[in-house]
mmCIF file of C-alpha atoms and ligand atoms in Angstrom:
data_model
loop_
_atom_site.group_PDB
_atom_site.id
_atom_site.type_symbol
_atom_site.label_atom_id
_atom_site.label_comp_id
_atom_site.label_asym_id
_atom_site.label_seq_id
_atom_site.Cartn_x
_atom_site.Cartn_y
_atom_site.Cartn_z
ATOM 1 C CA UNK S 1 -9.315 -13.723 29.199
ATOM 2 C CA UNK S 2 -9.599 -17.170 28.439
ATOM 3 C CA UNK S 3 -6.194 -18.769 26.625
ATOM 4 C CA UNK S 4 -7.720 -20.833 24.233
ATOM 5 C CA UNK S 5 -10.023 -20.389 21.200
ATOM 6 C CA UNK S 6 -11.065 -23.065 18.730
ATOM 7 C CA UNK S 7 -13.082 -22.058 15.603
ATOM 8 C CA UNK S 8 -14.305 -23.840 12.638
ATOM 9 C CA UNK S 9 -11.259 -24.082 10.315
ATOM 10 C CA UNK S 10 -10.636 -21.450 8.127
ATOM 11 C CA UNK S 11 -10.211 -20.755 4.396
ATOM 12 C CA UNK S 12 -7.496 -18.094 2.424
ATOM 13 C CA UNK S 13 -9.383 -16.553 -0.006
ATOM 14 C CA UNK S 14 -6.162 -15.108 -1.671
ATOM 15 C CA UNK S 15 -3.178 -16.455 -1.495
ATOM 16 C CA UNK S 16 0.130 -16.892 -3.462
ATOM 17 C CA UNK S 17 1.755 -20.528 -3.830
ATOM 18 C CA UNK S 18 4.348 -19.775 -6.282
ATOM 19 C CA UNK S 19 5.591 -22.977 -8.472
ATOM 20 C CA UNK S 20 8.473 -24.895 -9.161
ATOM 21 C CA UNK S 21 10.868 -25.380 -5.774
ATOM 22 C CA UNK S 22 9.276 -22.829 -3.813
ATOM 23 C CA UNK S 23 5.866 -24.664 -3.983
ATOM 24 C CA UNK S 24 6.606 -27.500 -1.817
ATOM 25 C CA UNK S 25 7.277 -24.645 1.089
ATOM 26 C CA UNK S 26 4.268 -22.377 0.187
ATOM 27 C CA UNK S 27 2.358 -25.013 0.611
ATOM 28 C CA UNK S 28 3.692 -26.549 3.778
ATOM 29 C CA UNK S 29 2.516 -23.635 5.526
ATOM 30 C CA UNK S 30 -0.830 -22.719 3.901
ATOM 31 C CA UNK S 31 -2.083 -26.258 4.471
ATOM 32 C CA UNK S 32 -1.170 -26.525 8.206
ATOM 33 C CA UNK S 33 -4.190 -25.246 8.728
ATOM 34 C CA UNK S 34 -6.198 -23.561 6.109
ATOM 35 C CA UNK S 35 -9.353 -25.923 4.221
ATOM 36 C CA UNK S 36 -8.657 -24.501 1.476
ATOM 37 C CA UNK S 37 -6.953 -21.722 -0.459
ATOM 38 C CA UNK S 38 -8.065 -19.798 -3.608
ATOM 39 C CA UNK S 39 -4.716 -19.568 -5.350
ATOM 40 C CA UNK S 40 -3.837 -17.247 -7.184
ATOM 41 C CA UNK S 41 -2.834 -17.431 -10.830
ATOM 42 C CA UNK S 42 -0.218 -14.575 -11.040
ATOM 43 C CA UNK S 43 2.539 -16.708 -12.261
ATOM 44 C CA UNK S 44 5.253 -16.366 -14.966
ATOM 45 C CA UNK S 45 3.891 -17.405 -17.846
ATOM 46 C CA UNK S 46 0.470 -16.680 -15.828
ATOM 47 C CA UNK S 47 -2.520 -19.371 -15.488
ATOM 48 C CA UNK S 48 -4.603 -18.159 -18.179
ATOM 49 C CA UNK S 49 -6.524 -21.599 -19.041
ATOM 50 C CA UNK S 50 -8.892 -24.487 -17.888
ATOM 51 C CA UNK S 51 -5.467 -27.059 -18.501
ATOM 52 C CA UNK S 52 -3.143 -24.533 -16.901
ATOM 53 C CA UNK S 53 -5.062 -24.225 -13.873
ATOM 54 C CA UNK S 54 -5.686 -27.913 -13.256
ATOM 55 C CA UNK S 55 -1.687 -28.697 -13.994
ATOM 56 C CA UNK S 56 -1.102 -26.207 -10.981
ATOM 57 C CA UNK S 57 -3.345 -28.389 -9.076
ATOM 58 C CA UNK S 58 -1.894 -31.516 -9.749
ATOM 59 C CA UNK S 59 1.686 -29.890 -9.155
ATOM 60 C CA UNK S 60 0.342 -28.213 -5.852
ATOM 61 C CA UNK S 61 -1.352 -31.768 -4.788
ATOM 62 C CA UNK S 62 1.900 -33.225 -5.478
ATOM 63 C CA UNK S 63 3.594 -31.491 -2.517
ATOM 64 C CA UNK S 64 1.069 -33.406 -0.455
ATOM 65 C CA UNK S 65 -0.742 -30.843 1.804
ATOM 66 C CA UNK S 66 -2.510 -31.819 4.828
ATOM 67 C CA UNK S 67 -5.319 -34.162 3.945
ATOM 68 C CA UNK S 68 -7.602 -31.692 5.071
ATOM 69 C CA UNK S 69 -6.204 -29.216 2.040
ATOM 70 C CA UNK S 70 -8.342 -28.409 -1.138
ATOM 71 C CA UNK S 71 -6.723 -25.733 -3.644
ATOM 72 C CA UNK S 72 -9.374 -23.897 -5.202
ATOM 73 C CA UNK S 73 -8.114 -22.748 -8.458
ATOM 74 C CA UNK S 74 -8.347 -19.228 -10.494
ATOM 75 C CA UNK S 75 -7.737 -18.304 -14.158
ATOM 76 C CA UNK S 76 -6.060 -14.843 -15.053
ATOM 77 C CA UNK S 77 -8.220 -12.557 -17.611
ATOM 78 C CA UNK S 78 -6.393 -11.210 -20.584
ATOM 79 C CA UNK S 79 -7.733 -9.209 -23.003
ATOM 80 C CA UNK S 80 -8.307 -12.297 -25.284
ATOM 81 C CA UNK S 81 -10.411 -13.948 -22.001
ATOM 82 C CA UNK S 82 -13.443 -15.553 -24.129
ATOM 83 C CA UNK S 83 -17.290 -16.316 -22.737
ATOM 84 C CA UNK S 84 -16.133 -20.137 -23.876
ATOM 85 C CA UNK S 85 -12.705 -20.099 -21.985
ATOM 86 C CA UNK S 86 -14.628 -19.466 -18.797
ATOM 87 C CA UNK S 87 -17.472 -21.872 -19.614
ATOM 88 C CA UNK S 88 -14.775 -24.074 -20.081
ATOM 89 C CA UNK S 89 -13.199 -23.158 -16.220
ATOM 90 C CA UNK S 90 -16.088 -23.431 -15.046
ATOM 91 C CA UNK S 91 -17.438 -27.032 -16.133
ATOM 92 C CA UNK S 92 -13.633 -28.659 -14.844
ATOM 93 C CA UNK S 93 -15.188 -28.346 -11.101
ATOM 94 C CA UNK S 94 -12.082 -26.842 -9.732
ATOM 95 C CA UNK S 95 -11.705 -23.536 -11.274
ATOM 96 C CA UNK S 96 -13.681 -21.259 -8.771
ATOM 97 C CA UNK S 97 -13.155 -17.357 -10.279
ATOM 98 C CA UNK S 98 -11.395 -15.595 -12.618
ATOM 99 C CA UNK S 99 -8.875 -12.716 -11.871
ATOM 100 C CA UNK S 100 -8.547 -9.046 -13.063
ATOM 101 C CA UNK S 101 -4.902 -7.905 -13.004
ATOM 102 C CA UNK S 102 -5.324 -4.272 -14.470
ATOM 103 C CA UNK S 103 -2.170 -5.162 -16.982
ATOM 104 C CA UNK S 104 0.878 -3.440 -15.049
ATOM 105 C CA UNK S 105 -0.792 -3.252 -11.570
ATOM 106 C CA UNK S 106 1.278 -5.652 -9.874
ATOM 107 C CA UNK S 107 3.615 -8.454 -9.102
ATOM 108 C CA UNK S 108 3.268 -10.375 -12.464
ATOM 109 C CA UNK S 109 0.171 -8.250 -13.965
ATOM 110 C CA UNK S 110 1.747 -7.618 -17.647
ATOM 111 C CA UNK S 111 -0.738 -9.675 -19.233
ATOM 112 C CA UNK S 112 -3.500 -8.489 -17.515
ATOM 113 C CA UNK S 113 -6.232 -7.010 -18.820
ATOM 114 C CA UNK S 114 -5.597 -3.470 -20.447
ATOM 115 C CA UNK S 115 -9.803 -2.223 -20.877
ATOM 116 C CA UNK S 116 -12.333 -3.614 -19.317
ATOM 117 C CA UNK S 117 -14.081 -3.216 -22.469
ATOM 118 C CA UNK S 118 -11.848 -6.092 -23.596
ATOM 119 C CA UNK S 119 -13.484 -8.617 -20.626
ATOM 120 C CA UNK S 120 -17.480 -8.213 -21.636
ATOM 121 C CA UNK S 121 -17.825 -11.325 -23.265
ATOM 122 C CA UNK S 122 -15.797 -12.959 -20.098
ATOM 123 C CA UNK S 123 -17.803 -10.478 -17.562
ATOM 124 C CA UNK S 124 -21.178 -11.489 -19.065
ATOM 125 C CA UNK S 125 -20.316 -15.688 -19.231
ATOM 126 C CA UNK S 126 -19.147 -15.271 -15.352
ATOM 127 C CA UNK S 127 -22.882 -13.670 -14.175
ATOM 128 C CA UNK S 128 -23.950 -16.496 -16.307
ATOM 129 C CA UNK S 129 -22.693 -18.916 -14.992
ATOM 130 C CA UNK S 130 -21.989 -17.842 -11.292
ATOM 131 C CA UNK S 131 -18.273 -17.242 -11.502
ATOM 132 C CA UNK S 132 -16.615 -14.917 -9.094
ATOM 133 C CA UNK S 133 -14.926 -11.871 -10.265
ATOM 134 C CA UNK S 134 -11.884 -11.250 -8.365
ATOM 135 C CA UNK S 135 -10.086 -7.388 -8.640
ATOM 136 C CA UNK S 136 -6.703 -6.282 -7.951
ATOM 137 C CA UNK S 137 -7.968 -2.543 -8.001
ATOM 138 C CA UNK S 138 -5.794 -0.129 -8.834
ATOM 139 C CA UNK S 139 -5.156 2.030 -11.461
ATOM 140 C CA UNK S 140 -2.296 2.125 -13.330
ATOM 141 C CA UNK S 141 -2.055 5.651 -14.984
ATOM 142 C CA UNK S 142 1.371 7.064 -14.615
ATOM 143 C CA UNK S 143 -0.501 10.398 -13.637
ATOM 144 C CA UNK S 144 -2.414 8.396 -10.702
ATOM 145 C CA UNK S 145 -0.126 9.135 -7.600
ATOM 146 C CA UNK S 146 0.228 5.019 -5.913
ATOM 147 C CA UNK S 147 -1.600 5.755 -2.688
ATOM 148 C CA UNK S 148 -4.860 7.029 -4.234
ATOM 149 C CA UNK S 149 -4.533 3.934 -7.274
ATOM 150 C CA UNK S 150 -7.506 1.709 -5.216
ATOM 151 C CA UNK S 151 -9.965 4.967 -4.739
ATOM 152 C CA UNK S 152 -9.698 6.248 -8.123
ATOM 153 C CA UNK S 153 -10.183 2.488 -9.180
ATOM 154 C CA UNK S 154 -13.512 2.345 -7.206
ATOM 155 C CA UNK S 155 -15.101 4.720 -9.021
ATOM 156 C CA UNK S 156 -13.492 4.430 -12.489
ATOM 157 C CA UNK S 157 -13.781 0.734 -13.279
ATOM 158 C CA UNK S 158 -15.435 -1.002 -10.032
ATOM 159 C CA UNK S 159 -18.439 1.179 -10.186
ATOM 160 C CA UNK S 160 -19.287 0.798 -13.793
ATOM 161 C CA UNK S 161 -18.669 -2.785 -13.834
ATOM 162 C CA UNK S 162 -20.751 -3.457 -10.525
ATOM 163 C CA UNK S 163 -23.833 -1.402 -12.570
ATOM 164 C CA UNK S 164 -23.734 -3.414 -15.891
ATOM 165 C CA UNK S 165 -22.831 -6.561 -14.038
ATOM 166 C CA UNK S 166 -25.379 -6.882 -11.070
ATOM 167 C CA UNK S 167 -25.877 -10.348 -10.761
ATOM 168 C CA UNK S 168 -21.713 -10.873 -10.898
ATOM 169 C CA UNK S 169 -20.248 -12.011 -7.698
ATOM 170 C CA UNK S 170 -17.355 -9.726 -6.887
ATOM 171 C CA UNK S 171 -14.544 -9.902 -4.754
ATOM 172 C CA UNK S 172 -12.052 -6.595 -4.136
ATOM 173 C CA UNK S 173 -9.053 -8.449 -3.269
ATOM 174 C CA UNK S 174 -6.619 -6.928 -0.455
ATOM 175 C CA UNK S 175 -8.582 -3.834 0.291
ATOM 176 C CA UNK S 176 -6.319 -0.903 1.489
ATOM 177 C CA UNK S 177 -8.731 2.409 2.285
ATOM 178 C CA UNK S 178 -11.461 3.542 4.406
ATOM 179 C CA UNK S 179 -12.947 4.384 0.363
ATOM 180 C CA UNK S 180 -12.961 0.594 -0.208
ATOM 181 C CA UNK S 181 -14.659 -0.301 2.638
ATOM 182 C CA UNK S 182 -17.458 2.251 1.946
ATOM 183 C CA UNK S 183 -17.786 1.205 -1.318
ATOM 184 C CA UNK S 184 -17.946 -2.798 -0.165
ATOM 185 C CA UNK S 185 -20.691 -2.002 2.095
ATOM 186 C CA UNK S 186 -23.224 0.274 -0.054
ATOM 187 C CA UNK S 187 -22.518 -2.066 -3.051
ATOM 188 C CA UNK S 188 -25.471 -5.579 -2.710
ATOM 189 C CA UNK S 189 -24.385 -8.787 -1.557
ATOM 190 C CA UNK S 190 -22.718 -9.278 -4.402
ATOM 191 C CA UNK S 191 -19.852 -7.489 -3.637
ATOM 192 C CA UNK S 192 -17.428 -8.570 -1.125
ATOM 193 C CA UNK S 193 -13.944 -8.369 -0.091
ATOM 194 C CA UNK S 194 -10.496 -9.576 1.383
ATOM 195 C CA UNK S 195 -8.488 -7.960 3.959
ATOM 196 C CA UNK S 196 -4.914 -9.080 4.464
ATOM 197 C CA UNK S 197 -3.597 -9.482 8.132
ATOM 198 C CA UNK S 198 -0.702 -7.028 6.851
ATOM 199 C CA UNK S 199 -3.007 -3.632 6.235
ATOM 200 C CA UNK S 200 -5.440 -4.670 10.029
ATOM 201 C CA UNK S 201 -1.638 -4.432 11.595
ATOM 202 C CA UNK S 202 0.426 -2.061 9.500
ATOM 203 C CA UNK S 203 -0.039 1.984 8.025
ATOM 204 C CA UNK S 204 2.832 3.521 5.747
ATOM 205 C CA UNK S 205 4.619 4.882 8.904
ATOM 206 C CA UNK S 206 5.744 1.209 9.388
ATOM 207 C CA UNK S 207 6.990 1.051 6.108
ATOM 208 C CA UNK S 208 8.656 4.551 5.786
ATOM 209 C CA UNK S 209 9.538 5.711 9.561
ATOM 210 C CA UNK S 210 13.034 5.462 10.486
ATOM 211 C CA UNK S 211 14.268 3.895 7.455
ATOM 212 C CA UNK S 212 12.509 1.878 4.422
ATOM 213 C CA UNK S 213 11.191 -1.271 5.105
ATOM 214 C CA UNK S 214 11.173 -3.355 2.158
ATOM 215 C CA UNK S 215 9.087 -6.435 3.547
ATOM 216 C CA UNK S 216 5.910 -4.086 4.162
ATOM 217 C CA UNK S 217 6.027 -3.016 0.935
ATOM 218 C CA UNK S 218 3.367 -4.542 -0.931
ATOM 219 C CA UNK S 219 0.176 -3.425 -3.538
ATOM 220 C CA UNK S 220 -1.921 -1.902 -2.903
ATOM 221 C CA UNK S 221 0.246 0.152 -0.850
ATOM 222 C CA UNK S 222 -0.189 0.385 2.991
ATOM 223 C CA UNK S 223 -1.962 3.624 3.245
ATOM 224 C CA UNK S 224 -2.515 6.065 6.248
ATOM 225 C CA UNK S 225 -3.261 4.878 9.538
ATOM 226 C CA UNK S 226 -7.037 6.506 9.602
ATOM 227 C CA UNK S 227 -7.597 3.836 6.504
ATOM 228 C CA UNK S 228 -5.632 1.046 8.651
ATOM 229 C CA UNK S 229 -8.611 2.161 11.473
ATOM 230 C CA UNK S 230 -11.706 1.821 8.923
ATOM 231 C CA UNK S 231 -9.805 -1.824 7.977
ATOM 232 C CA UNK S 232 -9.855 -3.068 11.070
ATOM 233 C CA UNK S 233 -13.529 -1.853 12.009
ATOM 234 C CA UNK S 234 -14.426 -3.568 8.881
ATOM 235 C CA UNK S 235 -12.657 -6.609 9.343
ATOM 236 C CA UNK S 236 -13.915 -7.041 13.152
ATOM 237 C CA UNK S 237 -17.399 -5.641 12.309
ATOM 238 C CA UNK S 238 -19.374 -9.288 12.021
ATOM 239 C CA UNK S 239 -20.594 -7.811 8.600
ATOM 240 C CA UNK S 240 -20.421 -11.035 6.223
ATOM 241 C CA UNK S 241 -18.987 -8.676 3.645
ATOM 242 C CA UNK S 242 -15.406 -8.723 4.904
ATOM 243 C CA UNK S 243 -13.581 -12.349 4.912
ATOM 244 C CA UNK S 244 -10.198 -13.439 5.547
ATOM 245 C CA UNK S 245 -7.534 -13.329 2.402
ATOM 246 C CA UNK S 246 -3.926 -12.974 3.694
ATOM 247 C CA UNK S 247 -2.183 -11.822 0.180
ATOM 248 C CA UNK S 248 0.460 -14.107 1.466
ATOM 249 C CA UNK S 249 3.065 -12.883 -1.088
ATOM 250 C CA UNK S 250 6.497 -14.268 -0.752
ATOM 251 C CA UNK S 251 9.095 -13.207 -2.786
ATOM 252 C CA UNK S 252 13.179 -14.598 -1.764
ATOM 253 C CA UNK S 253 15.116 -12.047 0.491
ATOM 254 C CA UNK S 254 17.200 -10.988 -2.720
ATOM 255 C CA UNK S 255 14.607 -10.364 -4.446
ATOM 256 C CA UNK S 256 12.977 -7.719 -1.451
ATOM 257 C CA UNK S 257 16.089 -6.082 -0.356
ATOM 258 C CA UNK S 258 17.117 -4.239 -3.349
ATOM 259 C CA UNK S 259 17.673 -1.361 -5.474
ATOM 260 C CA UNK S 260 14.385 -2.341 -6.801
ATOM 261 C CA UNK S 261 12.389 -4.264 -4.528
ATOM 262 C CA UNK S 262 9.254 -6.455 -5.332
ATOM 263 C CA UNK S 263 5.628 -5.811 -3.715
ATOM 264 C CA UNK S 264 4.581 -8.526 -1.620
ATOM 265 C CA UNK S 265 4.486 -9.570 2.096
ATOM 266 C CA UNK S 266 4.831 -13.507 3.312
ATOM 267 C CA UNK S 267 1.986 -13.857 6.397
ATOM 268 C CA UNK S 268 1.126 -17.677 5.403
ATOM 269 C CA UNK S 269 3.694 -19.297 7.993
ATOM 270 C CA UNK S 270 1.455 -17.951 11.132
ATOM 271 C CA UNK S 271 -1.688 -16.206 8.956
ATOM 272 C CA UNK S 272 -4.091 -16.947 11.684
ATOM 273 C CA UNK S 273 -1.640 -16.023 14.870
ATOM 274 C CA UNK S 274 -1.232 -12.719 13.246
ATOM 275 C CA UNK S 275 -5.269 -11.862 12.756
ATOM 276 C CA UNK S 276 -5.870 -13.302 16.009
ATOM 277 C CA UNK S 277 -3.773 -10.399 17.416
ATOM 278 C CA UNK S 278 -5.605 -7.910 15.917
ATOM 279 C CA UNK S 279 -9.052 -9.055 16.835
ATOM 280 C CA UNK S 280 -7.757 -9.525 20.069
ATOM 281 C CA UNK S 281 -6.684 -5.988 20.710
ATOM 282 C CA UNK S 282 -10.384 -4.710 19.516
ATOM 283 C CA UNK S 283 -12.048 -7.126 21.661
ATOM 284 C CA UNK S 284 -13.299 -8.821 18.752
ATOM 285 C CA UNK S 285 -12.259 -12.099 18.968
ATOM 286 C CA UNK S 286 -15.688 -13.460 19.289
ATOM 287 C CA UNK S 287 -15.763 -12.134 15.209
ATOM 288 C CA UNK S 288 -12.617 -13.995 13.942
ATOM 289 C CA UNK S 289 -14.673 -17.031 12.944
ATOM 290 C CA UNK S 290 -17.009 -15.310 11.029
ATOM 291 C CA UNK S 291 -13.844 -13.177 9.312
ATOM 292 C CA UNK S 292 -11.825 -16.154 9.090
ATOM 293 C CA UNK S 293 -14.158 -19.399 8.665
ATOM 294 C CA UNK S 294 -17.746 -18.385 7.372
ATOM 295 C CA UNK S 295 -17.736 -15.474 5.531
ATOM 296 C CA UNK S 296 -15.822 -16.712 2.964
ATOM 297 C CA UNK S 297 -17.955 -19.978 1.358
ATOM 298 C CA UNK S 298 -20.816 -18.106 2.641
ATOM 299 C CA UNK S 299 -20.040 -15.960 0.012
ATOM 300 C CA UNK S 300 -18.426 -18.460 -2.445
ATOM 301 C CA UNK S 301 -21.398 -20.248 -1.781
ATOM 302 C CA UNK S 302 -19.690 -23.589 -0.551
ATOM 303 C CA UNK S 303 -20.128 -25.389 2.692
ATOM 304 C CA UNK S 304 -18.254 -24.256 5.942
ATOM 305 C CA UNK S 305 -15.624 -26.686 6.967
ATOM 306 C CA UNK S 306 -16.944 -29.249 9.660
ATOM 307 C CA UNK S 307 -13.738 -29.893 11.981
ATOM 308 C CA UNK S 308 -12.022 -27.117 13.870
ATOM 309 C CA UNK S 309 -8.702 -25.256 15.061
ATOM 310 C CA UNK S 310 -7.332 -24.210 18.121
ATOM 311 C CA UNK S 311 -5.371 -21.010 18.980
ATOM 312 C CA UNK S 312 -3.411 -20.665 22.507
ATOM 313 C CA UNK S 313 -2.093 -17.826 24.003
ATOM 314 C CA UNK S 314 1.259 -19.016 23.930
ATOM 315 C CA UNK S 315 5.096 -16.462 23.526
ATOM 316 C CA UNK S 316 6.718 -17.245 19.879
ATOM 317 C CA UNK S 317 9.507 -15.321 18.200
ATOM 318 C CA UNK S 318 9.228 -15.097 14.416
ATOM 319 C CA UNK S 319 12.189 -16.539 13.005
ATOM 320 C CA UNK S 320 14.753 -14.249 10.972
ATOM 321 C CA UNK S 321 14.062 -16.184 7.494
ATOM 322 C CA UNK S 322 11.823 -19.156 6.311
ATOM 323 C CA UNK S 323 13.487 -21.320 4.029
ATOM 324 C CA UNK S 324 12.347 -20.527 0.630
ATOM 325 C CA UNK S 325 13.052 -23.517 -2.219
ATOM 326 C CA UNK S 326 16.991 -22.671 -2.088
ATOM 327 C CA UNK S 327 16.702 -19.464 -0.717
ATOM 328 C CA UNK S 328 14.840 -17.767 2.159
ATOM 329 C CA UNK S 329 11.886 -15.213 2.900
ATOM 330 C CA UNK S 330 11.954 -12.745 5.393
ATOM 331 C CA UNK S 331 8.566 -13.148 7.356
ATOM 332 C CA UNK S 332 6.425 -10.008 8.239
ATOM 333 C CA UNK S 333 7.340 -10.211 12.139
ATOM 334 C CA UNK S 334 10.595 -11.497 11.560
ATOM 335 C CA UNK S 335 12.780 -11.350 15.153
ATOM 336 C CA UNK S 336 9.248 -10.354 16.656
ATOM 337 C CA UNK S 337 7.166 -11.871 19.420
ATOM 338 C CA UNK S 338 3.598 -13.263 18.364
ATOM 339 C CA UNK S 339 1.520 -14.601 20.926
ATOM 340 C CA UNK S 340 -1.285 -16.973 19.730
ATOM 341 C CA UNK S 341 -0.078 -20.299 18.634
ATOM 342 C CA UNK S 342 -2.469 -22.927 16.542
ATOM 343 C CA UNK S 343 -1.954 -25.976 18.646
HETATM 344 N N1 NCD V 401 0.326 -8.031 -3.161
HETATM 345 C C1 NCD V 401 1.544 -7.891 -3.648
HETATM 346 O O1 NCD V 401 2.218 -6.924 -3.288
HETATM 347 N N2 NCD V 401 2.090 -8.780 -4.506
HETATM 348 C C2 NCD V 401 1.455 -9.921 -5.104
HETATM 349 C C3 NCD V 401 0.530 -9.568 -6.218
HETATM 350 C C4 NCD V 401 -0.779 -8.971 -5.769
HETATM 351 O O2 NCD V 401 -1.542 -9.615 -5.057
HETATM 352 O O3 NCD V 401 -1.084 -7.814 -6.132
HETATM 353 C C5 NCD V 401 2.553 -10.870 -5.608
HETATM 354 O O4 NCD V 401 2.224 -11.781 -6.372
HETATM 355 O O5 NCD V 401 3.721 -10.708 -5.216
HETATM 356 ZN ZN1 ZN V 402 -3.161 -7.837 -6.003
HETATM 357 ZN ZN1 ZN V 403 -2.180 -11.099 -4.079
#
């Protein structure tokens, strides 16, 4: 086993910046290595416009990533999403796809979109004009129980929108069950997906076994380890389908360890280290490039990045916290050894 593996530089296709005095440490650690980022637009008020998206930019730019850095930006769909809006996102060259929140899904998601129904105009401009749809999919019904939310999602609103929309590019974002990936690979080219480094490593036992562990608790939910299987055979496949999207979802360690805890796991500070170990111990890591570097434009239908990374087997311990504007994160891993490094 060789200690070192460089790859063409990868890309997070889903990932959570945050704003305001957070930003300047979100983005610290998603540039260290990543080209570029497609960032999402869950904020509070969300990022529901052409001038709101390219004000995050500037404000994300303004932290001063790497040089090698590009933020590709997202607007959030509401119910009042028009065809124009998105011509509109579309024609500002940094706006890359436009994001269903099911309204009350998730972190952030009470604008979102309450009937698809609401979105045609928005669906139909976005097959127009080439604009990826990106899906949080879940359900929301109260009558829904949370860990079957994505597979009654599939065939309740994915399936009819994949049928009227065929030419729409289609990303299901974080995907959680063996259901998703069946339904990512039947569906055309056109549909794709993410897989977070948190559901290839992690089933509900980790979250629920010998006490609760708030920081794996995330949407959708970390499901049963026979769906954490059909992930990772997904993920380390080679099928162009499946790309790299860590969901990197920090929230401060008040805001985690509570009566009431937010959904959302932080993986940006070592996003790569922690897929590496999983391709590793499938023997797969001869597919991380494609998962991590190509899949992605390929599917986004942008260039791969030219220059490269290097990972090297190399003992780390995951610090306790991360510092987090003025407060701190508690990393998935924290207190835990890792053992790939990027050099
Ligand atoms: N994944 C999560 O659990 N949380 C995300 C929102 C999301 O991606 O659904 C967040 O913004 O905190
Ligand atoms: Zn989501
Ligand atoms: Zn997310």
């Amino acid at each position: 086993m060789s200690s070192k593996l460089t790859i063409t530089r990868p890309d997070d296709w889903h990932v959570h910046l945050r704003d305001g005095e957070v930003l300047k440490d979100t983005v610290r650690d998603t540039s260290r290595y990543m080209g570029r980022a497609i960032v999402m637009p869950n904020l509070v008020p969300p990022v529901m416009t052409t001038e709101s998206a390219l004000a995050y930019r500037e404000r994300i730019l303004a932290e001063k990533p790497t040089a090698t850095f590009t933020p590709l930006m997202v607007i959030y769909l509401t119910d009042n999403t028009s065809a124009e809006d998105i011509k509109k996102a579309k024609a500002s060259g940094h706006v890359y796809a436009a994001k269903l929140y099911p309204a009350g899904a998730t972190t952030n998601s009470d604008s979102g979109v309450t009937n698809v129904d609401n979105i045609k105009a928005a669906l139909q401009a976005m097959q127009e004009v080439n604009m990826p749809l990106l899906v949080h999919g879940e359900v929301t019904s109260h009558d829904v129980d949370i860990f079957d939310r994505e597979e009654v999602f599939l065939k309740e609103v994915l399936a009819p929108i994949v049928a009227d929309y065929p030419n729409l590019k289609i990303v299901l974002e974080h995907i959680t069950t063996a259901n998703a990936v069946d339904f990512v690979n039947k569906a055309s080219d056109n549909v794709g997906a993410t897989i977070t480094a948190h559901h290839l490593m992690f089933n509900r036992n980790h979250m629920l076994v010998g006490g609760i562990k708030p920081h794996f608790y995330c949407l959708p939910i970390l499901k049963r380890n026979t769906h954490q299987t059909a992930l990772v055979k997904a993920a380390t496949s080679g099928s162009k389908k499946f790309f790299l999207g860590t969901d990197s979802a920090p929230h401060s360690i008040g805001a985690k360890e509570s009566a009431c805890g937010c959904a959302g796991s932080y993986t940006a500070f070592a996003a790569l280290e922690l897929y590496a170990e999983v391709f590793e111990a499938e023997n797969a890591l001869d597919k991380l490039e494609g998962f991590a570097s190509f899949n992605g434009p390929d599917f986004y239908e942008l260039p791969r990045n030219t220059d490269t990374v290097t990972l090297e087997k190399q003992s780390w311990t995951v610090p306790e916290t991360l510092v987090f504007g003025n407060d701190v994160v508690v990393p998935i891993k924290a207190n835990e050894e890792m053992t790939w490094k990027v050099v």
